């Protein structure tokens, strides 16, 4: 069976990477889709862990070879999800979590209707700015660019399936875990997984709102 795709978006500094790191420790059978990017590693980021770091020419060559399920230009750098990364994780039956900007999330929804879109909001713009400065990985100009883009991204939040406000981290991670666990209990998914020998008769499970179920 193919796993579910959970797309996380939100302004830079909202806490997406932090939530993803913690959720992977708490929820089993959850793979992370490692994106390609042309931006330089930040702090202790390692090639193949947070991202596959490639130079802009290599990224453009991958676009030309049609190797991306989706890609976007964000803050002047390329970011994209390769088909091979996606297949590698979903074909093993894992649910997959990915961190995509709002354009990437819209592309992913078009390509895979059943994907679940989760938007992570900071408690306020002031807190967002404080977290970006506190992270200490971006110079003041980069922080300003990220804040400027945040408002436009937040306007896309009403189109998402779920909103998680990352005020207290433990609560945000708990909410994210609840979203994934509830999805795993959806009747259509459970019926696929159950090996109990129950006779469910001829009845078909209701069609899902989000589109075709894996
Ligand atoms: P994003 O991946 O969305 O750009 P990060 O996960 O890098 O954001 O988080 C931005 C900064 O805010 C980091 O320094 C992180 O440690 C911090 N942070 C994340 N969540 C919280 C939280 N709930 N409370 C306080 N600080 C947080
Ligand atoms: P950062 O440089 O802070 O890691 O990421 C910047 C932005 O790029 C974030 O909004 C993040 O969601 C987005 N991003 C990361 N990977 C991808 C990807 O593979 N595709 C798209 N479309 N956006 C991505």
Short mmCIF file of C-alpha atoms and ligand atoms in Angstrom, two decimals:
data_model
loop_
_atom_site.label_atom_id
_atom_site.label_comp_id
_atom_site.label_asym_id
_atom_site.label_seq_id
_atom_site.Cartn_x
_atom_site.Cartn_y
_atom_site.Cartn_z
CA UNK A 1 0.00 0.00 0.00
CA UNK A 2 1.14 3.51 -0.75
CA UNK A 3 1.62 5.86 2.21
CA UNK A 4 -0.06 9.20 2.77
CA UNK A 5 1.72 12.47 2.01
CA UNK A 6 1.58 15.19 4.71
CA UNK A 7 2.69 18.59 3.43
CA UNK A 8 3.76 21.16 6.04
CA UNK A 9 3.93 24.83 5.02
CA UNK A 10 4.26 28.06 6.94
CA UNK A 11 6.43 31.13 7.08
CA UNK A 12 10.14 30.69 7.61
CA UNK A 13 10.75 30.69 11.38
CA UNK A 14 7.27 29.31 12.27
CA UNK A 15 8.94 26.13 13.52
CA UNK A 16 8.31 23.64 10.68
CA UNK A 17 11.74 21.95 10.88
CA UNK A 18 11.56 21.77 14.67
CA UNK A 19 8.09 20.18 14.59
CA UNK A 20 9.14 17.74 11.86
CA UNK A 21 12.24 16.71 13.83
CA UNK A 22 10.18 16.04 16.98
CA UNK A 23 7.26 14.36 15.22
CA UNK A 24 9.57 11.83 13.60
CA UNK A 25 10.68 10.73 17.09
CA UNK A 26 7.06 10.38 18.24
CA UNK A 27 5.23 8.82 15.30
CA UNK A 28 6.41 5.57 13.76
CA UNK A 29 6.40 4.63 10.05
CA UNK A 30 6.87 8.25 9.03
CA UNK A 31 9.46 9.09 6.39
CA UNK A 32 10.79 12.55 5.63
CA UNK A 33 11.10 13.68 2.04
CA UNK A 34 14.55 15.29 1.72
CA UNK A 35 14.27 18.12 -0.80
CA UNK A 36 16.93 19.34 -3.19
CA UNK A 37 17.97 22.97 -2.84
CA UNK A 38 20.46 25.33 -4.41
CA UNK A 39 20.82 27.32 -1.17
CA UNK A 40 23.93 26.89 0.94
CA UNK A 41 23.84 24.75 4.11
CA UNK A 42 22.94 26.74 7.23
CA UNK A 43 24.66 26.10 10.57
CA UNK A 44 25.13 22.38 11.12
CA UNK A 45 22.96 21.23 8.21
CA UNK A 46 24.31 18.12 6.52
CA UNK A 47 23.98 17.08 2.88
CA UNK A 48 21.37 14.32 2.53
CA UNK A 49 19.82 15.00 5.97
CA UNK A 50 18.03 18.38 5.91
CA UNK A 51 18.46 18.77 2.14
CA UNK A 52 20.35 17.46 -0.85
CA UNK A 53 22.50 20.51 -1.49
CA UNK A 54 23.27 21.06 -5.19
CA UNK A 55 24.50 24.05 -7.18
CA UNK A 56 22.03 26.05 -9.31
CA UNK A 57 23.26 24.50 -12.59
CA UNK A 58 22.79 20.98 -11.27
CA UNK A 59 19.29 21.94 -10.08
CA UNK A 60 18.39 23.42 -13.50
CA UNK A 61 19.66 20.25 -15.18
CA UNK A 62 17.35 18.20 -12.96
CA UNK A 63 14.41 20.45 -13.94
CA UNK A 64 15.28 19.93 -17.62
CA UNK A 65 15.36 16.15 -17.12
CA UNK A 66 11.89 16.35 -15.48
CA UNK A 67 13.17 14.86 -12.24
CA UNK A 68 10.98 16.94 -9.89
CA UNK A 69 7.43 16.18 -8.71
CA UNK A 70 7.32 19.89 -7.80
CA UNK A 71 9.83 22.69 -7.47
CA UNK A 72 9.75 26.42 -6.69
CA UNK A 73 12.05 29.39 -6.38
CA UNK A 74 12.00 30.77 -2.84
CA UNK A 75 14.22 33.63 -1.58
CA UNK A 76 16.17 33.45 -4.86
CA UNK A 77 17.06 29.78 -4.45
CA UNK A 78 15.60 26.64 -5.96
CA UNK A 79 13.82 24.06 -3.81
CA UNK A 80 12.23 20.85 -5.09
CA UNK A 81 10.94 17.36 -4.35
CA UNK A 82 12.42 14.75 -6.66
CA UNK A 83 10.32 11.85 -7.95
CA UNK A 84 13.00 9.43 -6.78
CA UNK A 85 12.89 10.75 -3.19
CA UNK A 86 9.10 10.49 -3.17
CA UNK A 87 9.01 6.99 -4.65
CA UNK A 88 11.75 5.80 -2.36
CA UNK A 89 9.67 6.70 0.72
CA UNK A 90 6.06 6.04 -0.38
CA UNK A 91 6.79 2.71 -2.08
CA UNK A 92 8.01 1.36 1.26
CA UNK A 93 4.49 1.99 2.60
CA UNK A 94 5.66 4.85 4.80
CA UNK A 95 3.62 7.96 5.35
CA UNK A 96 5.75 10.85 4.21
CA UNK A 97 6.08 14.30 5.71
CA UNK A 98 7.47 17.16 3.63
CA UNK A 99 8.18 20.85 4.16
CA UNK A 100 7.03 22.83 1.11
CA UNK A 101 6.40 26.50 0.44
CA UNK A 102 2.85 27.51 -0.53
CA UNK A 103 3.50 27.10 -4.28
CA UNK A 104 4.94 23.62 -3.76
CA UNK A 105 1.96 22.65 -1.59
CA UNK A 106 -0.47 23.72 -4.34
CA UNK A 107 1.50 21.72 -6.95
CA UNK A 108 1.57 18.67 -4.70
CA UNK A 109 -2.21 18.88 -4.16
CA UNK A 110 -2.71 18.95 -7.94
CA UNK A 111 -0.38 15.99 -8.47
CA UNK A 112 -1.54 13.87 -5.50
CA UNK A 113 -5.12 14.78 -4.55
CA UNK A 114 -5.11 12.71 -1.37
CA UNK A 115 -2.22 14.61 0.23
CA UNK A 116 -2.97 16.36 3.53
CA UNK A 117 -1.97 20.02 3.78
CA UNK A 118 -1.01 21.39 7.21
CA UNK A 119 -0.14 25.05 7.77
CA UNK A 120 2.03 26.01 10.75
CA UNK A 121 1.38 29.51 12.11
CA UNK A 122 3.48 31.34 14.68
CA UNK A 123 1.48 32.86 17.57
CA UNK A 124 2.11 36.37 16.17
CA UNK A 125 4.31 38.25 13.69
CA UNK A 126 6.36 39.61 16.62
CA UNK A 127 7.14 36.09 17.82
CA UNK A 128 7.98 35.04 14.26
CA UNK A 129 10.52 37.84 13.95
CA UNK A 130 12.00 37.04 17.37
CA UNK A 131 12.39 33.36 16.42
CA UNK A 132 14.05 34.19 13.12
CA UNK A 133 16.53 36.51 14.84
CA UNK A 134 17.02 34.02 17.69
CA UNK A 135 17.79 31.19 15.25
CA UNK A 136 20.89 33.15 14.32
CA UNK A 137 21.28 31.52 10.92
CA UNK A 138 20.25 34.43 8.68
CA UNK A 139 21.76 37.91 8.40
CA UNK A 140 19.42 40.91 9.02
CA UNK A 141 18.66 41.31 5.29
CA UNK A 142 17.67 37.64 5.01
CA UNK A 143 15.48 37.94 8.13
CA UNK A 144 13.76 41.00 6.59
CA UNK A 145 13.11 39.08 3.32
CA UNK A 146 11.60 36.17 5.26
CA UNK A 147 9.31 38.47 7.29
CA UNK A 148 8.21 40.26 4.15
CA UNK A 149 7.26 36.99 2.47
CA UNK A 150 5.49 35.68 5.59
CA UNK A 151 2.36 37.84 5.14
CA UNK A 152 1.78 36.58 1.59
CA UNK A 153 2.25 32.97 2.72
CA UNK A 154 -0.14 33.40 5.67
CA UNK A 155 -2.86 34.53 3.24
CA UNK A 156 -2.82 30.97 1.79
CA UNK A 157 -3.47 29.37 5.21
CA UNK A 158 -7.31 29.23 4.82
CA UNK A 159 -6.85 26.83 1.86
CA UNK A 160 -5.10 24.21 4.01
CA UNK A 161 -6.77 21.18 5.62
CA UNK A 162 -5.34 21.86 9.09
CA UNK A 163 -3.86 24.80 10.99
CA UNK A 164 -1.37 24.24 13.79
CA UNK A 165 -0.35 27.25 15.90
CA UNK A 166 3.17 26.70 17.16
CA UNK A 167 3.05 28.55 20.47
CA UNK A 168 4.14 25.83 22.89
CA UNK A 169 6.18 23.32 20.92
CA UNK A 170 4.95 20.23 22.78
CA UNK A 171 1.33 21.14 22.00
CA UNK A 172 2.07 21.81 18.34
CA UNK A 173 3.82 18.44 18.02
CA UNK A 174 0.92 16.74 19.82
CA UNK A 175 -1.56 18.32 17.39
CA UNK A 176 0.52 17.24 14.41
CA UNK A 177 0.70 13.69 15.80
CA UNK A 178 -3.11 13.73 16.23
CA UNK A 179 -3.60 14.73 12.60
CA UNK A 180 -1.43 11.85 11.38
CA UNK A 181 -2.93 9.30 13.76
CA UNK A 182 -6.53 10.29 12.98
CA UNK A 183 -5.79 9.95 9.27
CA UNK A 184 -4.45 6.44 9.84
CA UNK A 185 -7.81 5.53 11.46
CA UNK A 186 -9.86 6.68 8.46
CA UNK A 187 -12.13 3.82 7.43
CA UNK A 188 -10.71 3.37 3.96
CA UNK A 189 -7.14 3.21 5.22
CA UNK A 190 -8.02 0.87 8.08
CA UNK A 191 -9.98 -1.48 5.83
CA UNK A 192 -6.88 -1.82 3.67
CA UNK A 193 -4.71 -2.64 6.66
CA UNK A 194 -6.98 -4.96 8.65
CA UNK A 195 -6.11 -8.63 8.52
CA UNK A 196 -8.67 -9.71 11.09
CA UNK A 197 -10.92 -11.91 9.01
CA UNK A 198 -14.02 -9.81 9.78
CA UNK A 199 -16.70 -9.94 7.15
CA UNK A 200 -17.50 -6.35 6.18
CA UNK A 201 -19.98 -7.49 3.53
CA UNK A 202 -20.32 -5.75 0.22
CA UNK A 203 -20.47 -2.23 1.62
CA UNK A 204 -17.83 0.10 0.28
CA UNK A 205 -16.26 2.68 2.57
CA UNK A 206 -17.32 6.26 1.79
CA UNK A 207 -15.21 8.19 -0.67
CA UNK A 208 -12.78 10.51 1.02
CA UNK A 209 -13.13 14.26 0.86
CA UNK A 210 -9.51 14.89 0.06
CA UNK A 211 -9.64 12.78 -3.14
CA UNK A 212 -8.40 9.32 -4.02
CA UNK A 213 -7.21 7.33 -1.05
CA UNK A 214 -4.05 5.30 -1.31
P1 LIG B 1 11.18 26.89 10.09
O1 LIG B 1 11.65 25.50 9.78
O2 LIG B 1 9.69 27.02 10.00
O3 LIG B 1 11.89 27.94 9.30
P2 LIG B 1 12.55 26.48 12.66
O4 LIG B 1 12.07 25.11 13.01
O5 LIG B 1 13.95 26.62 12.15
O6 LIG B 1 11.51 27.19 11.63
O7 LIG B 1 12.33 27.40 13.95
C1 LIG B 1 12.77 28.76 13.99
C2 LIG B 1 13.39 29.04 15.38
O8 LIG B 1 12.36 29.04 16.37
C3 LIG B 1 14.41 27.99 15.80
O9 LIG B 1 15.48 28.63 16.48
C4 LIG B 1 13.61 27.08 16.75
O10 LIG B 1 14.45 26.51 17.73
C5 LIG B 1 12.63 28.07 17.38
N1 LIG B 1 11.33 27.48 17.75
C6 LIG B 1 10.58 26.60 17.04
N2 LIG B 1 9.41 26.33 17.67
C7 LIG B 1 9.43 27.05 18.81
C8 LIG B 1 8.49 27.21 19.91
N3 LIG B 1 7.31 26.57 19.95
N4 LIG B 1 8.83 28.06 20.91
C9 LIG B 1 10.01 28.72 20.89
N5 LIG B 1 10.93 28.62 19.89
C10 LIG B 1 10.65 27.81 18.87
P1 LIG B 2 14.55 27.12 4.31
O1 LIG B 2 15.60 27.81 3.46
O2 LIG B 2 14.11 27.98 5.48
O3 LIG B 2 14.96 25.73 4.72
O4 LIG B 2 13.26 26.95 3.40
C1 LIG B 2 12.74 28.04 2.73
C2 LIG B 2 11.38 27.70 2.17
O5 LIG B 2 11.50 26.67 1.19
C3 LIG B 2 10.36 27.19 3.19
O6 LIG B 2 9.14 27.90 2.96
C4 LIG B 2 10.20 25.73 2.87
O7 LIG B 2 8.88 25.29 3.14
C5 LIG B 2 10.45 25.74 1.36
N1 LIG B 2 10.87 24.44 0.84
C6 LIG B 2 11.75 23.56 1.35
N2 LIG B 2 11.85 22.48 0.56
C7 LIG B 2 11.01 22.67 -0.48
C8 LIG B 2 10.67 21.90 -1.64
O8 LIG B 2 11.16 20.80 -1.88
N3 LIG B 2 9.77 22.44 -2.49
C9 LIG B 2 9.19 23.65 -2.27
N4 LIG B 2 8.29 24.07 -3.15
N5 LIG B 2 9.48 24.41 -1.19
C10 LIG B 2 10.39 23.92 -0.31
#
